[in-house]
Every structure is written in structure tokens, then in C-alpha cells.
Coordinates of N, CA and C in Angstrom, one line a residue:
T1 N 109.2 78.6 -103.8 CA 109.9 77.6 -103.0 C 111.4 77.6 -103.4
W2 N 111.7 77.4 -104.7 CA 113.0 77.3 -105.2 C 113.8 78.6 -104.8
Q3 N 113.2 79.8 -105.1 CA 113.9 81.0 -104.8 C 114.1 81.2 -103.3
S4 N 113.1 81.0 -102.5 CA 113.2 81.3 -101.1 C 114.0 80.3 -100.3
N5 N 113.9 79.0 -100.7 CA 114.6 77.9 -100.0 C 116.1 77.7 -100.5
H6 N 116.3 78.0 -101.8 CA 117.6 77.7 -102.3 C 118.4 78.9 -102.8
L7 N 117.8 79.6 -103.8 CA 118.5 80.7 -104.5 C 118.8 81.9 -103.5
G8 N 117.8 82.2 -102.7 CA 118.0 83.3 -101.7 C 119.2 83.0 -100.7
P9 N 119.1 81.9 -100.1 CA 120.2 81.5 -99.2 C 121.6 81.3 -99.9
F10 N 121.5 80.8 -101.1 CA 122.7 80.7 -101.9 C 123.3 82.0 -102.2
L11 N 122.5 83.0 -102.6 CA 123.0 84.3 -102.9 C 123.6 85.0 -101.6
L12 N 122.9 84.9 -100.5 CA 123.4 85.5 -99.3 C 124.7 84.9 -98.9
T13 N 124.8 83.6 -99.0 CA 126.1 82.9 -98.7 C 127.2 83.4 -99.6
E14 N 126.9 83.5 -100.9 CA 128.0 84.0 -101.8 C 128.4 85.5 -101.5
L15 N 127.4 86.3 -101.1 CA 127.8 87.7 -100.8 C 128.5 87.8 -99.5
L16 N 128.3 86.9 -98.6 CA 129.0 87.0 -97.3 C 130.3 86.2 -97.3
L17 N 130.4 85.3 -98.3 CA 131.6 84.4 -98.3 C 132.9 85.1 -98.1
P18 N 133.2 86.2 -98.8 CA 134.5 86.8 -98.6 C 134.8 87.2 -97.1
F19 N 133.8 87.6 -96.4 CA 133.9 87.9 -95.0 C 134.1 86.6 -94.2
V20 N 133.3 85.6 -94.5 CA 133.4 84.4 -93.7 C 134.8 83.7 -93.9
E21 N 135.3 83.8 -95.1 CA 136.7 83.3 -95.4 C 137.8 84.0 -94.6
T22 N 137.6 85.2 -94.3 CA 138.6 85.9 -93.5 C 138.6 85.6 -92.0
A23 N 137.5 85.0 -91.6 CA 137.3 84.7 -90.2 C 137.8 83.3 -90.0
Y24 N 138.8 83.1 -89.1 CA 139.3 81.7 -88.9 C 138.1 80.9 -88.3
G25 N 137.9 79.8 -88.9 CA 136.9 78.9 -88.3 C 135.5 79.3 -88.7
G26 N 135.3 80.1 -89.7 CA 134.0 80.5 -90.1 C 133.1 79.3 -90.5
R27 N 131.8 79.4 -90.2 CA 130.9 78.3 -90.4 C 129.7 78.8 -91.2
I28 N 129.3 78.0 -92.2 CA 128.1 78.2 -92.9 C 127.2 77.0 -92.7
V29 N 125.9 77.3 -92.3 CA 125.0 76.3 -92.0 C 123.7 76.4 -92.9
N30 N 123.5 75.4 -93.7 CA 122.3 75.3 -94.5 C 121.2 74.5 -93.9
V31 N 120.0 75.2 -93.7 CA 118.9 74.5 -93.1 C 118.2 73.7 -94.2
S32 N 118.3 72.4 -94.2 CA 117.7 71.6 -95.2 C 116.5 70.9 -94.6
S33 N 116.3 69.6 -95.0 CA 115.2 68.8 -94.4 C 115.4 67.4 -94.8
L34 N 114.9 66.5 -94.0 CA 114.9 65.1 -94.3 C 114.2 64.9 -95.6
G35 N 113.3 65.8 -96.0 CA 112.6 65.8 -97.3 C 113.5 65.7 -98.5
H36 N 114.8 66.1 -98.3 CA 115.7 66.0 -99.4 C 115.9 64.6 -99.9
T37 N 115.6 63.6 -99.0 CA 115.8 62.2 -99.4 C 114.6 61.7 -100.3
S38 N 113.6 62.5 -100.4 CA 112.4 62.2 -101.2 C 112.4 62.9 -102.6
S39 N 113.4 63.7 -102.8 CA 113.5 64.5 -104.0 C 113.9 63.6 -105.2
P40 N 113.2 63.9 -106.3 CA 113.7 63.3 -107.6 C 115.0 64.1 -108.0
A41 N 115.7 63.6 -109.0 CA 116.9 64.3 -109.5 C 116.5 65.7 -110.0
L42 N 117.4 66.7 -109.8 CA 117.1 68.0 -110.3 C 117.3 68.1 -111.8
D43 N 116.3 68.6 -112.5 CA 116.4 68.8 -113.9 C 116.7 70.3 -114.1
L44 N 117.9 70.7 -114.2 CA 118.2 72.1 -114.2 C 117.7 72.8 -115.5
A45 N 117.6 72.1 -116.5 CA 117.1 72.7 -117.8 C 115.6 73.1 -117.6
N46 N 114.9 72.5 -116.7 CA 113.5 72.8 -116.6 C 113.1 73.3 -115.1
I47 N 114.1 73.5 -114.3 CA 113.8 73.8 -112.9 C 113.0 75.1 -112.7
D48 N 113.1 76.0 -113.7 CA 112.4 77.3 -113.5 C 110.9 77.2 -114.1
S49 N 110.6 76.1 -114.7 CA 109.2 76.0 -115.2 C 108.3 75.3 -114.2
E50 N 107.0 75.5 -114.4 CA 106.0 74.9 -113.5 C 106.1 73.4 -113.6
E51 N 106.4 72.9 -114.8 CA 106.5 71.4 -114.9 C 107.8 70.9 -114.2
G52 N 108.8 71.7 -114.2 CA 110.1 71.4 -113.6 C 110.0 71.3 -112.1
F53 N 109.1 71.9 -111.5 CA 108.9 71.9 -110.0 C 108.1 70.7 -109.6
G54 N 107.0 70.4 -110.2 CA 106.1 69.4 -109.8 C 105.2 70.0 -108.7
T55 N 104.7 69.1 -107.8 CA 103.8 69.5 -106.8 C 104.5 70.4 -105.8
S56 N 103.8 71.0 -104.9 CA 104.5 71.9 -103.9 C 105.4 71.1 -103.0
M57 N 105.0 69.8 -102.7 CA 105.9 69.0 -101.8 C 107.1 68.6 -102.6
I58 N 107.0 68.2 -103.9 CA 108.2 67.9 -104.7 C 109.1 69.1 -104.8
A59 N 108.5 70.3 -105.0 CA 109.3 71.5 -105.1 C 110.1 71.7 -103.8
Y60 N 109.4 71.5 -102.7 CA 110.1 71.7 -101.4 C 111.2 70.7 -101.3
C61 N 111.0 69.4 -101.6 CA 112.0 68.4 -101.5 C 113.2 68.7 -102.4
K62 N 112.9 69.2 -103.6 CA 114.0 69.6 -104.5 C 114.9 70.8 -104.0
S63 N 114.2 71.7 -103.4 CA 114.9 72.9 -102.8 C 115.8 72.4 -101.6
K64 N 115.3 71.5 -100.9 CA 116.1 71.0 -99.7 C 117.2 70.1 -100.2
L65 N 117.0 69.3 -101.2 CA 118.2 68.6 -101.8 C 119.2 69.6 -102.3
A66 N 118.8 70.7 -102.9 CA 119.8 71.7 -103.3 C 120.6 72.2 -102.2
N67 N 120.0 72.4 -101.0 CA 120.7 72.9 -99.8 C 121.8 72.0 -99.4
V68 N 121.6 70.7 -99.5 CA 122.6 69.7 -99.1 C 123.7 69.7 -100.2
M69 N 123.3 69.7 -101.4 CA 124.2 69.7 -102.5 C 125.1 70.9 -102.5
H70 N 124.5 72.1 -102.2 CA 125.3 73.3 -102.1 C 126.4 73.2 -101.0
A71 N 126.0 72.6 -99.8 CA 127.0 72.5 -98.8 C 128.2 71.6 -99.2
R72 N 127.9 70.5 -99.9 CA 129.0 69.7 -100.4 C 129.8 70.4 -101.5
E73 N 129.2 71.0 -102.4 CA 130.0 71.7 -103.5 C 130.8 72.9 -103.0
L74 N 130.2 73.7 -102.1 CA 130.9 74.8 -101.6 C 132.1 74.3 -100.8
T75 N 132.0 73.2 -100.0 CA 133.1 72.6 -99.3 C 134.2 72.3 -100.3
R76 N 133.8 71.6 -101.4 CA 134.9 71.2 -102.4 C 135.6 72.4 -102.9
R77 N 134.8 73.5 -103.3 CA 135.4 74.7 -103.8 C 136.3 75.4 -102.8
L78 N 135.9 75.5 -101.6 CA 136.8 76.1 -100.6 C 138.1 75.3 -100.4
R79 N 138.0 74.0 -100.4 CA 139.2 73.1 -100.2 C 140.1 73.3 -101.4
D80 N 139.5 73.3 -102.6 CA 140.3 73.5 -103.8 C 141.1 74.8 -103.8
R81 N 140.5 75.8 -103.1 CA 141.2 77.1 -103.0 C 142.2 77.2 -101.8
G82 N 142.3 76.0 -101.1 CA 143.2 76.0 -100.0 C 142.6 76.4 -98.7
N83 N 141.3 76.7 -98.6 CA 140.7 77.1 -97.4 C 140.2 75.9 -96.6
T84 N 140.8 75.6 -95.6 CA 140.4 74.4 -94.8 C 139.8 74.8 -93.4
T85 N 139.6 76.1 -93.2 CA 139.1 76.5 -91.9 C 137.6 76.8 -91.9
V86 N 137.1 77.2 -93.1 CA 135.6 77.4 -93.2 C 134.9 76.1 -93.4
T87 N 133.8 75.9 -92.6 CA 133.1 74.7 -92.8 C 131.7 75.0 -93.3
V88 N 131.1 74.1 -94.1 CA 129.8 74.3 -94.6 C 129.0 72.9 -94.4
N89 N 128.0 73.0 -93.7 CA 127.2 71.8 -93.4 C 125.7 72.1 -93.6
S90 N 124.9 71.0 -93.8 CA 123.5 71.1 -93.9 C 122.8 70.3 -92.8
L91 N 121.6 70.6 -92.5 CA 120.9 69.9 -91.4 C 119.4 69.7 -91.7
H92 N 118.8 68.8 -90.9 CA 117.4 68.6 -90.8 C 117.1 69.1 -89.4
P93 N 116.3 70.1 -89.2 CA 116.0 70.6 -87.8 C 115.0 69.8 -87.1
G94 N 114.3 68.9 -87.8 CA 113.2 68.1 -87.2 C 111.9 68.8 -87.7
V95 N 110.8 68.1 -87.3 CA 109.5 68.7 -87.6 C 109.1 69.5 -86.4
I96 N 108.9 70.8 -86.6 CA 108.8 71.7 -85.5 C 107.3 72.2 -85.4
I97 N 106.9 72.4 -84.2 CA 105.5 72.9 -83.9 C 105.6 74.4 -84.3
T98 N 104.8 74.8 -85.3 CA 104.7 76.2 -85.7 C 103.2 76.4 -86.0
E99 N 102.9 77.6 -86.3 CA 101.5 78.0 -86.7 C 101.4 78.1 -88.2
I100 N 102.2 77.4 -89.0 CA 102.3 77.6 -90.4 C 100.9 77.3 -91.1
S101 N 100.1 76.4 -90.5 CA 98.8 76.1 -91.1 C 97.7 76.8 -90.5
R102 N 97.9 77.8 -89.7 CA 96.8 78.5 -89.0 C 95.7 79.1 -89.9
N103 N 96.1 79.6 -91.1 CA 95.2 80.2 -92.0 C 94.8 79.3 -93.2
M104 N 95.3 78.0 -93.1 CA 94.9 77.1 -94.2 C 93.5 76.5 -94.0
K105 N 92.9 76.3 -95.1 CA 91.5 75.7 -95.0 C 91.7 74.2 -95.1
V106 N 91.6 73.5 -93.9 CA 91.8 72.0 -93.9 C 90.6 71.4 -93.2
S107 N 90.3 70.2 -93.4 CA 89.2 69.5 -92.8 C 89.4 69.3 -91.3
I108 N 88.3 69.0 -90.6 CA 88.4 68.7 -89.2 C 89.3 67.5 -89.0
L109 N 89.2 66.5 -89.8 CA 90.0 65.3 -89.7 C 91.5 65.6 -89.8
S110 N 91.8 66.5 -90.8 CA 93.2 66.9 -90.9 C 93.7 67.6 -89.7
R111 N 92.9 68.5 -89.1 CA 93.2 69.2 -87.9 C 93.5 68.2 -86.8
L112 N 92.7 67.2 -86.6 CA 92.9 66.2 -85.6 C 94.2 65.4 -85.8
V113 N 94.4 65.1 -87.0 CA 95.7 64.4 -87.3 C 96.9 65.3 -87.0
F114 N 96.8 66.5 -87.3 CA 97.8 67.5 -87.0 C 98.0 67.6 -85.5
L115 N 96.9 67.6 -84.7 CA 97.1 67.7 -83.2 C 97.8 66.5 -82.7
V116 N 97.4 65.3 -83.2 CA 98.1 64.1 -82.7 C 99.6 64.2 -83.1
D117 N 99.9 64.6 -84.3 CA 101.2 64.7 -84.8 C 102.1 65.7 -83.9
Q118 N 101.4 66.7 -83.4 CA 102.2 67.6 -82.5 C 102.8 67.0 -81.3
L119 N 102.3 65.8 -80.9 CA 102.9 65.1 -79.8 C 104.3 64.6 -80.2
R120 N 104.6 64.4 -81.4 CA 105.9 64.0 -81.9 C 106.7 65.1 -82.4
M121 N 106.2 66.3 -82.5 CA 106.9 67.4 -83.1 C 107.9 68.0 -82.0
K122 N 108.9 68.8 -82.5 CA 109.8 69.4 -81.6 C 109.3 70.9 -81.3
T123 N 109.7 71.4 -80.2 CA 109.4 72.8 -79.9 C 110.4 73.6 -80.8
R124 N 110.2 74.9 -80.9 CA 111.1 75.7 -81.6 C 112.5 75.6 -81.0
K125 N 112.6 75.6 -79.7 CA 113.9 75.6 -79.0 C 114.6 74.2 -79.3
D126 N 113.9 73.1 -79.3 CA 114.5 71.8 -79.6 C 114.9 71.8 -81.1
G127 N 114.0 72.4 -81.9 CA 114.3 72.4 -83.4 C 115.6 73.2 -83.7
A128 N 115.9 74.2 -82.9 CA 117.1 75.0 -83.2 C 118.4 74.3 -82.7
Q129 N 118.4 73.2 -82.0 CA 119.6 72.7 -81.4 C 120.6 72.2 -82.4
T130 N 120.2 71.6 -83.5 CA 121.2 71.1 -84.5 C 121.8 72.3 -85.2
T131 N 121.0 73.3 -85.5 CA 121.6 74.5 -86.1 C 122.6 75.2 -85.2
L132 N 122.3 75.3 -83.9 CA 123.3 75.8 -82.9 C 124.5 75.0 -82.8
Y133 N 124.3 73.7 -82.8 CA 125.4 72.7 -82.7 C 126.4 72.9 -83.9
L134 N 125.9 73.0 -85.1 CA 126.8 73.2 -86.2 C 127.4 74.6 -86.2
A135 N 126.7 75.6 -85.7 CA 127.3 76.9 -85.7 C 128.3 77.1 -84.6
L136 N 128.2 76.4 -83.5 CA 129.0 76.7 -82.3 C 129.8 75.6 -81.7
S137 N 129.5 74.4 -81.9 CA 130.1 73.3 -81.2 C 131.6 73.0 -81.7
K138 N 132.5 72.8 -80.7 CA 133.8 72.4 -81.1 C 133.9 71.0 -81.6
E139 N 132.8 70.2 -81.3 CA 132.8 68.8 -81.8 C 132.8 68.7 -83.3
V140 N 132.4 69.8 -84.0 CA 132.3 69.7 -85.5 C 133.4 70.6 -86.1
D141 N 134.3 71.0 -85.3 CA 135.5 71.8 -85.9 C 136.1 70.9 -87.0
G142 N 136.2 71.5 -88.2 CA 136.9 70.8 -89.3 C 136.0 69.9 -90.1
I143 N 134.8 69.6 -89.6 CA 133.8 68.8 -90.4 C 133.1 69.7 -91.4
S144 N 133.1 69.3 -92.6 CA 132.5 70.1 -93.7 C 131.9 69.2 -94.8
G145 N 130.8 69.7 -95.3 CA 130.1 69.0 -96.4 C 129.2 67.9 -95.9
G146 N 128.9 67.9 -94.6 CA 128.1 66.9 -94.0 C 126.7 67.3 -93.8
Y147 N 125.9 66.3 -93.5 CA 124.4 66.5 -93.3 C 124.1 66.0 -91.9
F148 N 123.4 66.7 -91.1 CA 123.2 66.4 -89.7 C 121.7 66.5 -89.3
S149 N 121.4 65.7 -88.3 CA 120.0 65.7 -87.7 C 120.2 65.3 -86.2
D150 N 119.5 66.0 -85.4 CA 119.6 65.7 -83.9 C 121.0 65.7 -83.4
C151 N 121.8 66.7 -83.9 CA 123.2 66.9 -83.5 C 124.1 65.7 -83.8
H152 N 123.7 64.9 -84.8 CA 124.6 63.8 -85.3 C 124.7 63.8 -86.8
R153 N 125.8 63.3 -87.3 CA 126.0 63.2 -88.7 C 125.1 62.1 -89.2
K154 N 124.4 62.4 -90.3 CA 123.5 61.4 -91.0 C 123.9 61.3 -92.4
E155 N 123.4 60.2 -93.0 CA 123.7 59.9 -94.4 C 122.8 60.8 -95.3
E156 N 123.4 61.4 -96.3 CA 122.7 62.2 -97.3 C 122.0 61.2 -98.3
A157 N 121.0 61.8 -99.0 CA 120.4 61.1 -100.1 C 121.5 60.8 -101.2
P158 N 121.4 59.6 -101.8 CA 122.4 59.3 -102.9 C 122.5 60.4 -103.9
L159 N 121.4 61.1 -104.3 CA 121.4 62.2 -105.2 C 122.3 63.3 -104.8
A160 N 122.4 63.5 -103.5 CA 123.3 64.6 -102.9 C 124.7 64.3 -103.0
M161 N 125.1 63.0 -103.2 CA 126.4 62.6 -103.3 C 127.0 62.6 -104.7
D162 N 126.2 63.0 -105.7 CA 126.7 63.1 -107.1 C 127.5 64.3 -107.3
D163 N 128.8 64.2 -107.3 CA 129.7 65.4 -107.4 C 129.5 66.2 -108.6
L164 N 129.2 65.6 -109.8 CA 129.0 66.3 -111.0 C 127.7 67.1 -110.9
A165 N 126.6 66.5 -110.4 CA 125.3 67.2 -110.2 C 125.5 68.3 -109.2
C166 N 126.3 68.2 -108.2 CA 126.5 69.3 -107.2 C 127.2 70.4 -107.9
K167 N 128.2 70.1 -108.7 CA 128.9 71.2 -109.5 C 128.0 71.9 -110.4
Q168 N 127.2 71.1 -111.2 CA 126.3 71.7 -112.1 C 125.2 72.6 -111.4
L169 N 124.7 72.2 -110.3 CA 123.8 73.0 -109.5 C 124.4 74.3 -109.1
Y170 N 125.7 74.2 -108.6 CA 126.4 75.4 -108.1 C 126.6 76.4 -109.3
D171 N 127.0 75.9 -110.4 CA 127.2 76.8 -111.6 C 125.9 77.4 -112.0
Y172 N 124.8 76.6 -112.1 CA 123.5 77.1 -112.4 C 123.1 78.2 -111.5
S173 N 123.3 77.9 -110.2 CA 122.8 78.9 -109.1 C 123.6 80.2 -109.3
L174 N 124.9 80.1 -109.6 CA 125.6 81.4 -109.8 C 125.0 82.2 -110.9
K175 N 124.7 81.5 -112.0 CA 124.0 82.2 -113.1 C 122.7 82.8 -112.8
A176 N 121.9 81.9 -112.0 CA 120.5 82.3 -111.7 C 120.4 83.6 -110.8
V177 N 121.5 83.7 -110.0 CA 121.5 84.9 -109.1 C 122.3 86.1 -109.6
G178 N 122.8 85.9 -110.9 CA 123.5 87.0 -111.5 C 124.9 87.2 -111.1
L179 N 125.6 86.1 -110.6 CA 127.0 86.2 -110.2 C 127.9 85.5 -111.2
A180 N 127.4 85.0 -112.3 CA 128.2 84.4 -113.3 C 127.8 84.8 -114.7

């Protein structure tokens, strides 16, 4: 979860960043989750251990918190370098109807609950709207370091607003992917 949800996208962003910076109005969009608000603080000293991750849901929430923190810290670093045209934002796409659980062994009751929940879930097309909004809309020109849901700016978790923790995560991530 940590590698696929945070370190992989982090590395891809870092590798593409020189090209994005040369494109006026380049945009970087991190797909996070409302789950980031349920994350405990990141313990970078133990993040690579099984104990450091916790349950699969906690690991997911931690990785999504990292996506929001990455957007904030990369924004700060770009602005410190004088780049005010590239924007970096994160988003919650919503809970989307997928077949992610098709091969999972779950009880009949769980399947019924899931079917009822689908009535409140977004289609794939609806779930893509905030991503498209951040990537393409003129309404967000110049807005960077923000967190969005349903094409509106939303409040980040307090943990995501910790500038020192964002910097430490970024530095850790650079080392973890072999770029520092």
C-alpha cells in the first residue's frame, strides 16, 4: 500500500517534474482519499515495518495522508524555487463503484451491505470529475497545495497541515526512492 499509493506516484512525479516545470501552467494531481483524515501521524522511523503500517485500512489512510502532504510540500518547494506556474493539488474522488471486491471471500450479509452502499457510490465517470477539474479547469489556475472533493476545495486533516512533518516526509520519500 505504501509503495503503490505513495512512493510510486512520488517517484513518477519527481522524474516528470523537470518536464512539468518547463510547461507553463503544468499541473500535478495527487489522488488521495477522505481516508487521509482518519490517519494517525506518520512514524517515518517505523513506516517500513509491519508494526509501522498497522491494519490494511490504517496503512491505506497513512498512504493517502502522504499524498496530501506531498502536494503541500511540493508546492512549497516549487514556490521557494520561484516557480509559481506549476500547481500541485490532491483530491478525494469519492467512493466509486468498482469490482475491487469481486474475488474477495465475504459473507452474504457483507455483500448485501455492499449492494445497498452502491446506491450512494459514484460511477467511474462521476468519480473522475474532480481529477479532471484539477487537471483542466481554469477555475483552479494558480491554486496549489489544496485538497479537493466534488470539485470544491475542502479542509485537509490537521496532520496534513504540519509543515515540518510534510518536509520530513518529502525528504524521507526522496531517500526511499533513491533520489537523495
